[in-house]
Amino acid sequence: DAGVTQSPTHLIKTRGQHVTLRCSPISGHKSVSWYQQVLGQGPQFIFQYYEKEERGRGNFPDRFSARQFPNYSSELNVNALLLGDSALYLCASSPGQSVDYGYTFGSGTRLTVV
Amino acid sequence: AQTVTQSQPEMSVQEAETVTLSCTYDTSESDYYLFWYKQPPSRQMILVIRQEAYKQQNATENRFSVNFQKAAKSFSLKISDSQLGDAAMYFCAYRSFGSGYALNFGKGTSLLVTP
């Protein structure tokens, strides 16, 4: 069975540009969450989507947005990129809304803003 | 907001030995979940072990066990018979029971395993 897949694995963007990151959850998982992991830090929660609706949002500016599609895949969009947006972006899926049994994480997208 | 503190940026252990990674957290809640995740160089976060706060019995998964001290708000991870494949970043995480579904992570502990 395929795990959580994220694309692209790496990308480099220029300040002010826009970026879209993609995530495909494990088959049968209806919840997708996004985390930002800055170098040397633990992941920080950005969004959770369940059944195509936003169910949770972390302390991130409105430049960050996301959506979930009918097939439960998800996109994370970041507008007006700043140098500080450089990080590893992790996607995680779970069968239901609760994460009591832990997420399954993808390997992340490494975003570098120059 | 709940905070999770991992006071050991780096730890080292010899193969076959035992090592304990520390984690403390700050919360006013009585029900919650605690997790340990492993992040190897492949970057994928892997769940190692989980603990429900209402359970007094410490969780165990093969060579991995926790020492959960609810009153002290401490949640340490013990790795027995350490293997080279255990080398990774280890993150402690907290999940509120009642509100929201986000995990709050600590800053992590880098574990080095030497032959």
JSON list of C-alpha atoms in Angstrom, two decimals:
[
{"chain": "A", "resi": 1, "resn": "ASP", "atom": "CA", "xyz": [0.00, 0.00, 0.00]},
{"chain": "A", "resi": 2, "resn": "ALA", "atom": "CA", "xyz": [1.24, 3.46, -0.83]},
{"chain": "A", "resi": 3, "resn": "GLY", "atom": "CA", "xyz": [1.91, 5.71, 2.11]},
{"chain": "A", "resi": 4, "resn": "VAL", "atom": "CA", "xyz": [1.34, 9.44, 2.27]},
{"chain": "A", "resi": 5, "resn": "THR", "atom": "CA", "xyz": [2.87, 10.95, -0.84]},
{"chain": "A", "resi": 6, "resn": "GLN", "atom": "CA", "xyz": [3.95, 14.57, -1.17]},
{"chain": "A", "resi": 7, "resn": "SER", "atom": "CA", "xyz": [5.09, 16.48, -4.20]},
{"chain": "A", "resi": 8, "resn": "PRO", "atom": "CA", "xyz": [7.42, 17.99, -5.07]},
{"chain": "A", "resi": 9, "resn": "THR", "atom": "CA", "xyz": [10.16, 16.72, -2.76]},
{"chain": "A", "resi": 10, "resn": "HIS", "atom": "CA", "xyz": [12.22, 19.89, -3.13]},
{"chain": "A", "resi": 11, "resn": "LEU", "atom": "CA", "xyz": [11.70, 23.28, -4.67]},
{"chain": "A", "resi": 12, "resn": "ILE", "atom": "CA", "xyz": [13.28, 26.70, -4.70]},
{"chain": "A", "resi": 13, "resn": "LYS", "atom": "CA", "xyz": [11.23, 29.87, -4.96]},
{"chain": "A", "resi": 14, "resn": "THR", "atom": "CA", "xyz": [11.96, 33.58, -4.96]},
{"chain": "A", "resi": 15, "resn": "ARG", "atom": "CA", "xyz": [10.61, 36.00, -2.37]},
{"chain": "A", "resi": 16, "resn": "GLY", "atom": "CA", "xyz": [7.17, 37.27, -3.29]},
{"chain": "A", "resi": 17, "resn": "GLN", "atom": "CA", "xyz": [6.27, 34.25, -5.38]},
{"chain": "A", "resi": 18, "resn": "HIS", "atom": "CA", "xyz": [3.47, 31.79, -4.77]},
{"chain": "A", "resi": 19, "resn": "VAL", "atom": "CA", "xyz": [3.85, 28.06, -4.13]},
{"chain": "A", "resi": 20, "resn": "THR", "atom": "CA", "xyz": [1.52, 25.05, -4.14]},
{"chain": "A", "resi": 21, "resn": "LEU", "atom": "CA", "xyz": [2.40, 21.87, -2.30]},
{"chain": "A", "resi": 22, "resn": "ARG", "atom": "CA", "xyz": [0.47, 18.65, -2.82]},
{"chain": "A", "resi": 23, "resn": "CYS", "atom": "CA", "xyz": [-0.38, 15.68, -0.63]},
{"chain": "A", "resi": 24, "resn": "SER", "atom": "CA", "xyz": [-2.09, 12.36, -1.29]},
{"chain": "A", "resi": 25, "resn": "PRO", "atom": "CA", "xyz": [-3.26, 10.56, 1.85]},
{"chain": "A", "resi": 26, "resn": "ILE", "atom": "CA", "xyz": [-3.25, 6.85, 2.47]},
{"chain": "A", "resi": 27, "resn": "SER", "atom": "CA", "xyz": [-6.18, 5.18, 0.71]},
{"chain": "A", "resi": 28, "resn": "GLY", "atom": "CA", "xyz": [-9.21, 5.32, 2.98]},
{"chain": "A", "resi": 29, "resn": "HIS", "atom": "CA", "xyz": [-7.90, 8.19, 5.10]},
{"chain": "A", "resi": 30, "resn": "LYS", "atom": "CA", "xyz": [-10.25, 11.15, 5.12]},
{"chain": "A", "resi": 31, "resn": "SER", "atom": "CA", "xyz": [-8.22, 13.62, 7.18]},
{"chain": "A", "resi": 32, "resn": "VAL", "atom": "CA", "xyz": [-5.15, 15.54, 6.07]},
{"chain": "A", "resi": 33, "resn": "SER", "atom": "CA", "xyz": [-3.07, 17.85, 8.23]},
{"chain": "A", "resi": 34, "resn": "TRP", "atom": "CA", "xyz": [-0.21, 20.16, 7.33]},
{"chain": "A", "resi": 35, "resn": "TYR", "atom": "CA", "xyz": [2.80, 21.04, 9.45]},
{"chain": "A", "resi": 36, "resn": "GLN", "atom": "CA", "xyz": [5.74, 23.41, 8.97]},
{"chain": "A", "resi": 37, "resn": "GLN", "atom": "CA", "xyz": [9.12, 22.29, 10.31]},
{"chain": "A", "resi": 38, "resn": "VAL", "atom": "CA", "xyz": [11.78, 24.97, 10.38]},
{"chain": "A", "resi": 39, "resn": "LEU", "atom": "CA", "xyz": [15.35, 23.70, 10.61]},
{"chain": "A", "resi": 40, "resn": "GLY", "atom": "CA", "xyz": [16.23, 22.73, 14.16]},
{"chain": "A", "resi": 41, "resn": "GLN", "atom": "CA", "xyz": [12.64, 22.90, 15.42]},
{"chain": "A", "resi": 42, "resn": "GLY", "atom": "CA", "xyz": [9.73, 20.57, 15.89]},
{"chain": "A", "resi": 43, "resn": "PRO", "atom": "CA", "xyz": [6.82, 20.65, 13.43]},
{"chain": "A", "resi": 44, "resn": "GLN", "atom": "CA", "xyz": [4.20, 23.36, 13.86]},
{"chain": "A", "resi": 45, "resn": "PHE", "atom": "CA", "xyz": [0.56, 22.78, 13.02]},
{"chain": "A", "resi": 46, "resn": "ILE", "atom": "CA", "xyz": [-0.82, 24.76, 10.07]},
{"chain": "A", "resi": 47, "resn": "PHE", "atom": "CA", "xyz": [-4.14, 23.18, 9.05]},
{"chain": "A", "resi": 48, "resn": "GLN", "atom": "CA", "xyz": [-6.32, 20.13, 9.41]},
{"chain": "A", "resi": 49, "resn": "TYR", "atom": "CA", "xyz": [-8.94, 19.14, 6.84]},
{"chain": "A", "resi": 50, "resn": "TYR", "atom": "CA", "xyz": [-11.53, 16.44, 7.31]},
{"chain": "A", "resi": 51, "resn": "GLU", "atom": "CA", "xyz": [-14.20, 15.52, 4.78]},
{"chain": "A", "resi": 52, "resn": "LYS", "atom": "CA", "xyz": [-13.13, 18.51, 2.67]},
{"chain": "A", "resi": 53, "resn": "GLU", "atom": "CA", "xyz": [-13.76, 21.02, 5.44]},
{"chain": "A", "resi": 54, "resn": "GLU", "atom": "CA", "xyz": [-11.22, 22.95, 7.50]},
{"chain": "A", "resi": 55, "resn": "ARG", "atom": "CA", "xyz": [-11.37, 21.62, 11.04]},
{"chain": "A", "resi": 56, "resn": "GLY", "atom": "CA", "xyz": [-8.38, 23.32, 12.59]},
{"chain": "A", "resi": 57, "resn": "ARG", "atom": "CA", "xyz": [-5.96, 26.15, 11.91]},
{"chain": "A", "resi": 58, "resn": "GLY", "atom": "CA", "xyz": [-2.69, 27.02, 13.59]},
{"chain": "A", "resi": 59, "resn": "ASN", "atom": "CA", "xyz": [-1.17, 30.42, 14.19]},
{"chain": "A", "resi": 60, "resn": "PHE", "atom": "CA", "xyz": [-0.16, 31.19, 10.62]},
{"chain": "A", "resi": 61, "resn": "PRO", "atom": "CA", "xyz": [-0.89, 34.31, 8.53]},
{"chain": "A", "resi": 62, "resn": "ASP", "atom": "CA", "xyz": [-3.58, 34.45, 5.86]},
{"chain": "A", "resi": 63, "resn": "ARG", "atom": "CA", "xyz": [-0.89, 33.98, 3.22]},
{"chain": "A", "resi": 64, "resn": "PHE", "atom": "CA", "xyz": [-1.25, 30.30, 4.04]},
{"chain": "A", "resi": 65, "resn": "SER", "atom": "CA", "xyz": [-4.32, 28.51, 2.70]},
{"chain": "A", "resi": 66, "resn": "ALA", "atom": "CA", "xyz": [-5.28, 24.96, 1.90]},
{"chain": "A", "resi": 67, "resn": "ARG", "atom": "CA", "xyz": [-8.04, 22.85, 0.49]},
{"chain": "A", "resi": 68, "resn": "GLN", "atom": "CA", "xyz": [-9.05, 19.23, 0.30]},
{"chain": "A", "resi": 69, "resn": "PHE", "atom": "CA", "xyz": [-10.47, 17.62, -2.82]},
{"chain": "A", "resi": 70, "resn": "PRO", "atom": "CA", "xyz": [-13.22, 14.98, -3.20]},
{"chain": "A", "resi": 71, "resn": "ASN", "atom": "CA", "xyz": [-10.58, 12.25, -3.42]},
{"chain": "A", "resi": 72, "resn": "TYR", "atom": "CA", "xyz": [-9.20, 13.55, -0.06]},
{"chain": "A", "resi": 73, "resn": "SER", "atom": "CA", "xyz": [-5.94, 14.77, -1.53]},
{"chain": "A", "resi": 74, "resn": "SER", "atom": "CA", "xyz": [-4.92, 18.23, -0.41]},
{"chain": "A", "resi": 75, "resn": "GLU", "atom": "CA", "xyz": [-3.03, 21.33, -1.50]},
{"chain": "A", "resi": 76, "resn": "LEU", "atom": "CA", "xyz": [-1.23, 23.84, 0.67]},
{"chain": "A", "resi": 77, "resn": "ASN", "atom": "CA", "xyz": [-0.81, 27.28, -0.90]},
{"chain": "A", "resi": 78, "resn": "VAL", "atom": "CA", "xyz": [1.51, 30.00, 0.31]},
{"chain": "A", "resi": 79, "resn": "ASN", "atom": "CA", "xyz": [1.35, 33.49, -1.22]},
{"chain": "A", "resi": 80, "resn": "ALA", "atom": "CA", "xyz": [3.89, 36.30, -1.13]},
{"chain": "A", "resi": 81, "resn": "LEU", "atom": "CA", "xyz": [6.70, 34.04, 0.03]},
{"chain": "A", "resi": 82, "resn": "LEU", "atom": "CA", "xyz": [9.10, 35.30, 2.68]},
{"chain": "A", "resi": 83, "resn": "LEU", "atom": "CA", "xyz": [12.58, 34.03, 3.49]},
{"chain": "A", "resi": 84, "resn": "GLY", "atom": "CA", "xyz": [11.15, 32.76, 6.78]},
{"chain": "A", "resi": 85, "resn": "ASP", "atom": "CA", "xyz": [8.83, 30.41, 4.92]},
{"chain": "A", "resi": 86, "resn": "SER", "atom": "CA", "xyz": [11.84, 28.23, 4.10]},
{"chain": "A", "resi": 87, "resn": "ALA", "atom": "CA", "xyz": [11.10, 24.94, 5.84]},
{"chain": "A", "resi": 88, "resn": "LEU", "atom": "CA", "xyz": [10.13, 21.32, 5.50]},
{"chain": "A", "resi": 89, "resn": "TYR", "atom": "CA", "xyz": [6.37, 21.06, 4.96]},
{"chain": "A", "resi": 90, "resn": "LEU", "atom": "CA", "xyz": [4.91, 17.82, 6.24]},
{"chain": "A", "resi": 91, "resn": "CYS", "atom": "CA", "xyz": [1.57, 16.31, 5.38]},
{"chain": "A", "resi": 92, "resn": "ALA", "atom": "CA", "xyz": [-0.06, 13.71, 7.58]},
{"chain": "A", "resi": 93, "resn": "SER", "atom": "CA", "xyz": [-3.18, 11.64, 7.10]},
{"chain": "A", "resi": 94, "resn": "SER", "atom": "CA", "xyz": [-5.45, 9.79, 9.50]},
{"chain": "A", "resi": 95, "resn": "PRO", "atom": "CA", "xyz": [-8.58, 7.69, 9.02]},
{"chain": "A", "resi": 96, "resn": "GLY", "atom": "CA", "xyz": [-10.86, 10.02, 10.94]},
{"chain": "A", "resi": 97, "resn": "GLN", "atom": "CA", "xyz": [-10.79, 13.47, 12.43]},
{"chain": "A", "resi": 98, "resn": "SER", "atom": "CA", "xyz": [-9.09, 12.34, 15.59]},
{"chain": "A", "resi": 99, "resn": "VAL", "atom": "CA", "xyz": [-5.38, 11.72, 15.69]},
{"chain": "A", "resi": 100, "resn": "ASP", "atom": "CA", "xyz": [-5.50, 9.63, 18.82]},
{"chain": "A", "resi": 101, "resn": "TYR", "atom": "CA", "xyz": [-3.77, 6.76, 17.13]},
{"chain": "A", "resi": 102, "resn": "GLY", "atom": "CA", "xyz": [-1.25, 9.01, 15.50]},
{"chain": "A", "resi": 103, "resn": "TYR", "atom": "CA", "xyz": [-0.92, 10.32, 12.07]},
{"chain": "A", "resi": 104, "resn": "THR", "atom": "CA", "xyz": [0.92, 8.75, 9.17]},
{"chain": "A", "resi": 105, "resn": "PHE", "atom": "CA", "xyz": [3.32, 11.35, 7.85]},
{"chain": "A", "resi": 106, "resn": "GLY", "atom": "CA", "xyz": [4.75, 11.84, 4.40]},
{"chain": "A", "resi": 107, "resn": "SER", "atom": "CA", "xyz": [8.42, 12.58, 3.77]},
{"chain": "A", "resi": 108, "resn": "GLY", "atom": "CA", "xyz": [7.74, 16.25, 3.24]},
{"chain": "A", "resi": 109, "resn": "THR", "atom": "CA", "xyz": [8.47, 18.98, 0.74]},
{"chain": "A", "resi": 110, "resn": "ARG", "atom": "CA", "xyz": [11.64, 20.99, 1.34]},
{"chain": "A", "resi": 111, "resn": "LEU", "atom": "CA", "xyz": [10.90, 24.61, 0.37]},
{"chain": "A", "resi": 112, "resn": "THR", "atom": "CA", "xyz": [13.76, 27.07, 0.01]},
{"chain": "A", "resi": 113, "resn": "VAL", "atom": "CA", "xyz": [12.91, 30.75, -0.49]},
{"chain": "A", "resi": 114, "resn": "VAL", "atom": "CA", "xyz": [15.73, 32.90, -1.86]},
{"chain": "B", "resi": 1, "resn": "ALA", "atom": "CA", "xyz": [-1.34, 26.84, 24.73]},
{"chain": "B", "resi": 2, "resn": "GLN", "atom": "CA", "xyz": [0.37, 23.70, 25.86]},
{"chain": "B", "resi": 3, "resn": "THR", "atom": "CA", "xyz": [4.15, 23.69, 25.64]},
{"chain": "B", "resi": 4, "resn": "VAL", "atom": "CA", "xyz": [6.41, 20.69, 25.26]},
{"chain": "B", "resi": 5, "resn": "THR", "atom": "CA", "xyz": [10.04, 20.86, 26.39]},
{"chain": "B", "resi": 6, "resn": "GLN", "atom": "CA", "xyz": [12.82, 18.51, 25.43]},
{"chain": "B", "resi": 7, "resn": "SER", "atom": "CA", "xyz": [15.86, 19.63, 27.39]},
{"chain": "B", "resi": 8, "resn": "GLN", "atom": "CA", "xyz": [18.40, 17.36, 25.69]},
{"chain": "B", "resi": 9, "resn": "PRO", "atom": "CA", "xyz": [19.34, 18.63, 22.21]},
{"chain": "B", "resi": 10, "resn": "GLU", "atom": "CA", "xyz": [21.65, 15.63, 21.68]},
{"chain": "B", "resi": 11, "resn": "MET", "atom": "CA", "xyz": [22.15, 12.23, 23.27]},
{"chain": "B", "resi": 12, "resn": "SER", "atom": "CA", "xyz": [24.57, 9.42, 22.54]},
{"chain": "B", "resi": 13, "resn": "VAL", "atom": "CA", "xyz": [24.33, 5.71, 23.31]},
{"chain": "B", "resi": 14, "resn": "GLN", "atom": "CA", "xyz": [26.37, 2.64, 22.49]},
{"chain": "B", "resi": 15, "resn": "GLU", "atom": "CA", "xyz": [24.82, -0.23, 20.61]},
{"chain": "B", "resi": 16, "resn": "ALA", "atom": "CA", "xyz": [22.99, -2.68, 22.91]},
{"chain": "B", "resi": 17, "resn": "GLU", "atom": "CA", "xyz": [22.86, -0.14, 25.74]},
{"chain": "B", "resi": 18, "resn": "THR", "atom": "CA", "xyz": [19.84, 1.71, 27.14]},
{"chain": "B", "resi": 19, "resn": "VAL", "atom": "CA", "xyz": [19.12, 5.40, 26.78]},
{"chain": "B", "resi": 20, "resn": "THR", "atom": "CA", "xyz": [16.38, 7.65, 28.17]},
{"chain": "B", "resi": 21, "resn": "LEU", "atom": "CA", "xyz": [15.10, 10.76, 26.42]},
{"chain": "B", "resi": 22, "resn": "SER", "atom": "CA", "xyz": [13.36, 13.39, 28.54]},
{"chain": "B", "resi": 23, "resn": "CYS", "atom": "CA", "xyz": [10.19, 15.34, 27.86]},
{"chain": "B", "resi": 24, "resn": "THR", "atom": "CA", "xyz": [8.16, 17.65, 30.06]},
{"chain": "B", "resi": 25, "resn": "TYR", "atom": "CA", "xyz": [4.98, 19.48, 29.19]},
{"chain": "B", "resi": 26, "resn": "ASP", "atom": "CA", "xyz": [2.83, 22.22, 30.56]},
{"chain": "B", "resi": 27, "resn": "THR", "atom": "CA", "xyz": [-0.95, 21.83, 30.64]},
{"chain": "B", "resi": 28, "resn": "SER", "atom": "CA", "xyz": [-3.96, 22.53, 32.80]},
{"chain": "B", "resi": 29, "resn": "GLU", "atom": "CA", "xyz": [-5.96, 19.71, 31.23]},
{"chain": "B", "resi": 30, "resn": "SER", "atom": "CA", "xyz": [-6.59, 16.37, 32.87]},
{"chain": "B", "resi": 31, "resn": "ASP", "atom": "CA", "xyz": [-7.19, 14.34, 29.71]},
{"chain": "B", "resi": 32, "resn": "TYR", "atom": "CA", "xyz": [-4.77, 14.35, 26.82]},
{"chain": "B", "resi": 33, "resn": "TYR", "atom": "CA", "xyz": [-2.52, 12.17, 24.70]},
{"chain": "B", "resi": 34, "resn": "LEU", "atom": "CA", "xyz": [1.24, 12.04, 24.51]},
{"chain": "B", "resi": 35, "resn": "PHE", "atom": "CA", "xyz": [3.36, 10.70, 21.68]},
{"chain": "B", "resi": 36, "resn": "TRP", "atom": "CA", "xyz": [6.96, 10.02, 20.76]},
{"chain": "B", "resi": 37, "resn": "TYR", "atom": "CA", "xyz": [7.85, 10.33, 17.08]},
{"chain": "B", "resi": 38, "resn": "LYS", "atom": "CA", "xyz": [11.09, 9.38, 15.35]},
{"chain": "B", "resi": 39, "resn": "GLN", "atom": "CA", "xyz": [12.41, 11.33, 12.35]},
{"chain": "B", "resi": 40, "resn": "PRO", "atom": "CA", "xyz": [15.32, 9.65, 10.54]},
{"chain": "B", "resi": 41, "resn": "PRO", "atom": "CA", "xyz": [17.27, 11.39, 7.75]},
{"chain": "B", "resi": 42, "resn": "SER", "atom": "CA", "xyz": [14.56, 10.27, 5.34]},
{"chain": "B", "resi": 43, "resn": "ARG", "atom": "CA", "xyz": [12.48, 13.04, 7.00]},
{"chain": "B", "resi": 44, "resn": "GLN", "atom": "CA", "xyz": [9.36, 10.93, 7.51]},
{"chain": "B", "resi": 45, "resn": "MET", "atom": "CA", "xyz": [7.96, 11.18, 11.03]},
{"chain": "B", "resi": 46, "resn": "ILE", "atom": "CA", "xyz": [7.29, 7.72, 12.44]},
{"chain": "B", "resi": 47, "resn": "LEU", "atom": "CA", "xyz": [5.12, 7.06, 15.49]},
{"chain": "B", "resi": 48, "resn": "VAL", "atom": "CA", "xyz": [7.10, 5.23, 18.16]},
{"chain": "B", "resi": 49, "resn": "ILE", "atom": "CA", "xyz": [4.68, 5.09, 21.07]},
{"chain": "B", "resi": 50, "resn": "ARG", "atom": "CA", "xyz": [1.58, 6.78, 22.47]},
{"chain": "B", "resi": 51, "resn": "GLN", "atom": "CA", "xyz": [0.14, 7.23, 25.96]},
{"chain": "B", "resi": 52, "resn": "GLU", "atom": "CA", "xyz": [-3.32, 8.23, 27.12]},
{"chain": "B", "resi": 53, "resn": "ALA", "atom": "CA", "xyz": [-3.16, 10.44, 30.20]},
{"chain": "B", "resi": 54, "resn": "TYR", "atom": "CA", "xyz": [-6.03, 8.61, 31.91]},
{"chain": "B", "resi": 55, "resn": "LYS", "atom": "CA", "xyz": [-4.12, 5.32, 31.81]},
{"chain": "B", "resi": 56, "resn": "GLN", "atom": "CA", "xyz": [-1.76, 4.82, 34.73]},
{"chain": "B", "resi": 57, "resn": "GLN", "atom": "CA", "xyz": [0.06, 1.94, 33.06]},
{"chain": "B", "resi": 58, "resn": "ASN", "atom": "CA", "xyz": [3.10, 3.01, 31.09]},
{"chain": "B", "resi": 59, "resn": "ALA", "atom": "CA", "xyz": [2.97, 2.18, 27.37]},
{"chain": "B", "resi": 60, "resn": "THR", "atom": "CA", "xyz": [5.44, -0.31, 25.91]},
{"chain": "B", "resi": 61, "resn": "GLU", "atom": "CA", "xyz": [6.26, -1.19, 22.31]},
{"chain": "B", "resi": 62, "resn": "ASN", "atom": "CA", "xyz": [8.97, -3.84, 22.02]},
{"chain": "B", "resi": 63, "resn": "ARG", "atom": "CA", "xyz": [12.28, -2.11, 22.95]},
{"chain": "B", "resi": 64, "resn": "PHE", "atom": "CA", "xyz": [10.55, 1.22, 23.55]},
{"chain": "B", "resi": 65, "resn": "SER", "atom": "CA", "xyz": [8.82, 2.14, 26.79]},
{"chain": "B", "resi": 66, "resn": "VAL", "atom": "CA", "xyz": [7.76, 5.32, 28.52]},
{"chain": "B", "resi": 67, "resn": "ASN", "atom": "CA", "xyz": [7.85, 6.58, 32.07]},
{"chain": "B", "resi": 68, "resn": "PHE", "atom": "CA", "xyz": [4.73, 8.70, 32.39]},
{"chain": "B", "resi": 69, "resn": "GLN", "atom": "CA", "xyz": [4.58, 10.81, 35.54]},
{"chain": "B", "resi": 70, "resn": "LYS", "atom": "CA", "xyz": [1.32, 12.74, 35.30]},
{"chain": "B", "resi": 71, "resn": "ALA", "atom": "CA", "xyz": [1.75, 14.82, 38.44]},
{"chain": "B", "resi": 72, "resn": "ALA", "atom": "CA", "xyz": [5.24, 15.85, 37.41]},
{"chain": "B", "resi": 73, "resn": "LYS", "atom": "CA", "xyz": [4.10, 16.35, 33.77]},
{"chain": "B", "resi": 74, "resn": "SER", "atom": "CA", "xyz": [6.94, 14.20, 32.58]},
{"chain": "B", "resi": 75, "resn": "PHE", "atom": "CA", "xyz": [6.97, 11.72, 29.70]},
{"chain": "B", "resi": 76, "resn": "SER", "atom": "CA", "xyz": [10.36, 10.12, 29.10]},
{"chain": "B", "resi": 77, "resn": "LEU", "atom": "CA", "xyz": [11.20, 7.52, 26.45]},
{"chain": "B", "resi": 78, "resn": "LYS", "atom": "CA", "xyz": [13.45, 4.58, 27.23]},
{"chain": "B", "resi": 79, "resn": "ILE", "atom": "CA", "xyz": [15.10, 2.71, 24.38]},
{"chain": "B", "resi": 80, "resn": "SER", "atom": "CA", "xyz": [16.54, -0.65, 25.38]},
{"chain": "B", "resi": 81, "resn": "ASP", "atom": "CA", "xyz": [19.11, -2.69, 23.45]},
{"chain": "B", "resi": 82, "resn": "SER", "atom": "CA", "xyz": [19.83, 0.30, 21.20]},
{"chain": "B", "resi": 83, "resn": "GLN", "atom": "CA", "xyz": [20.45, -0.43, 17.52]},
{"chain": "B", "resi": 84, "resn": "LEU", "atom": "CA", "xyz": [22.19, 1.58, 14.83]},
{"chain": "B", "resi": 85, "resn": "GLY", "atom": "CA", "xyz": [18.82, 2.06, 13.15]},
{"chain": "B", "resi": 86, "resn": "ASP", "atom": "CA", "xyz": [17.55, 3.93, 16.20]},
{"chain": "B", "resi": 87, "resn": "ALA", "atom": "CA", "xyz": [19.72, 6.91, 15.30]},
{"chain": "B", "resi": 88, "resn": "ALA", "atom": "CA", "xyz": [17.34, 9.78, 14.47]},
{"chain": "B", "resi": 89, "resn": "MET", "atom": "CA", "xyz": [15.66, 12.89, 15.81]},
{"chain": "B", "resi": 90, "resn": "TYR", "atom": "CA", "xyz": [13.07, 12.06, 18.46]},
{"chain": "B", "resi": 91, "resn": "PHE", "atom": "CA", "xyz": [10.14, 14.38, 19.08]},
{"chain": "B", "resi": 92, "resn": "CYS", "atom": "CA", "xyz": [7.77, 14.39, 22.01]},
{"chain": "B", "resi": 93, "resn": "ALA", "atom": "CA", "xyz": [4.25, 15.61, 21.18]},
{"chain": "B", "resi": 94, "resn": "TYR", "atom": "CA", "xyz": [1.09, 16.54, 23.07]},
{"chain": "B", "resi": 95, "resn": "ARG", "atom": "CA", "xyz": [-2.48, 16.39, 21.87]},
{"chain": "B", "resi": 96, "resn": "SER", "atom": "CA", "xyz": [-5.31, 18.05, 23.70]},
{"chain": "B", "resi": 97, "resn": "PHE", "atom": "CA", "xyz": [-8.22, 15.70, 24.34]},
{"chain": "B", "resi": 98, "resn": "GLY", "atom": "CA", "xyz": [-11.05, 18.15, 24.21]},
{"chain": "B", "resi": 99, "resn": "SER", "atom": "CA", "xyz": [-10.27, 20.83, 21.69]},
{"chain": "B", "resi": 100, "resn": "GLY", "atom": "CA", "xyz": [-8.62, 20.60, 18.35]},
{"chain": "B", "resi": 101, "resn": "TYR", "atom": "CA", "xyz": [-6.69, 17.83, 16.77]},
{"chain": "B", "resi": 102, "resn": "ALA", "atom": "CA", "xyz": [-3.28, 19.37, 16.36]},
{"chain": "B", "resi": 103, "resn": "LEU", "atom": "CA", "xyz": [-0.11, 17.95, 17.84]},
{"chain": "B", "resi": 104, "resn": "ASN", "atom": "CA", "xyz": [2.20, 20.26, 19.79]},
{"chain": "B", "resi": 105, "resn": "PHE", "atom": "CA", "xyz": [5.79, 19.11, 19.30]},
{"chain": "B", "resi": 106, "resn": "GLY", "atom": "CA", "xyz": [8.93, 19.74, 21.31]},
{"chain": "B", "resi": 107, "resn": "LYS", "atom": "CA", "xyz": [12.16, 20.84, 19.63]},
{"chain": "B", "resi": 108, "resn": "GLY", "atom": "CA", "xyz": [13.50, 17.31, 19.45]},
{"chain": "B", "resi": 109, "resn": "THR", "atom": "CA", "xyz": [16.47, 15.30, 20.68]},
{"chain": "B", "resi": 110, "resn": "SER", "atom": "CA", "xyz": [19.09, 14.03, 18.26]},
{"chain": "B", "resi": 111, "resn": "LEU", "atom": "CA", "xyz": [20.09, 10.46, 19.16]},
{"chain": "B", "resi": 112, "resn": "LEU", "atom": "CA", "xyz": [23.45, 9.14, 18.04]},
{"chain": "B", "resi": 113, "resn": "VAL", "atom": "CA", "xyz": [24.10, 5.39, 18.29]},
{"chain": "B", "resi": 114, "resn": "THR", "atom": "CA", "xyz": [27.75, 4.32, 18.27]},
{"chain": "B", "resi": 115, "resn": "PRO", "atom": "CA", "xyz": [29.01, 0.81, 17.48]}
]
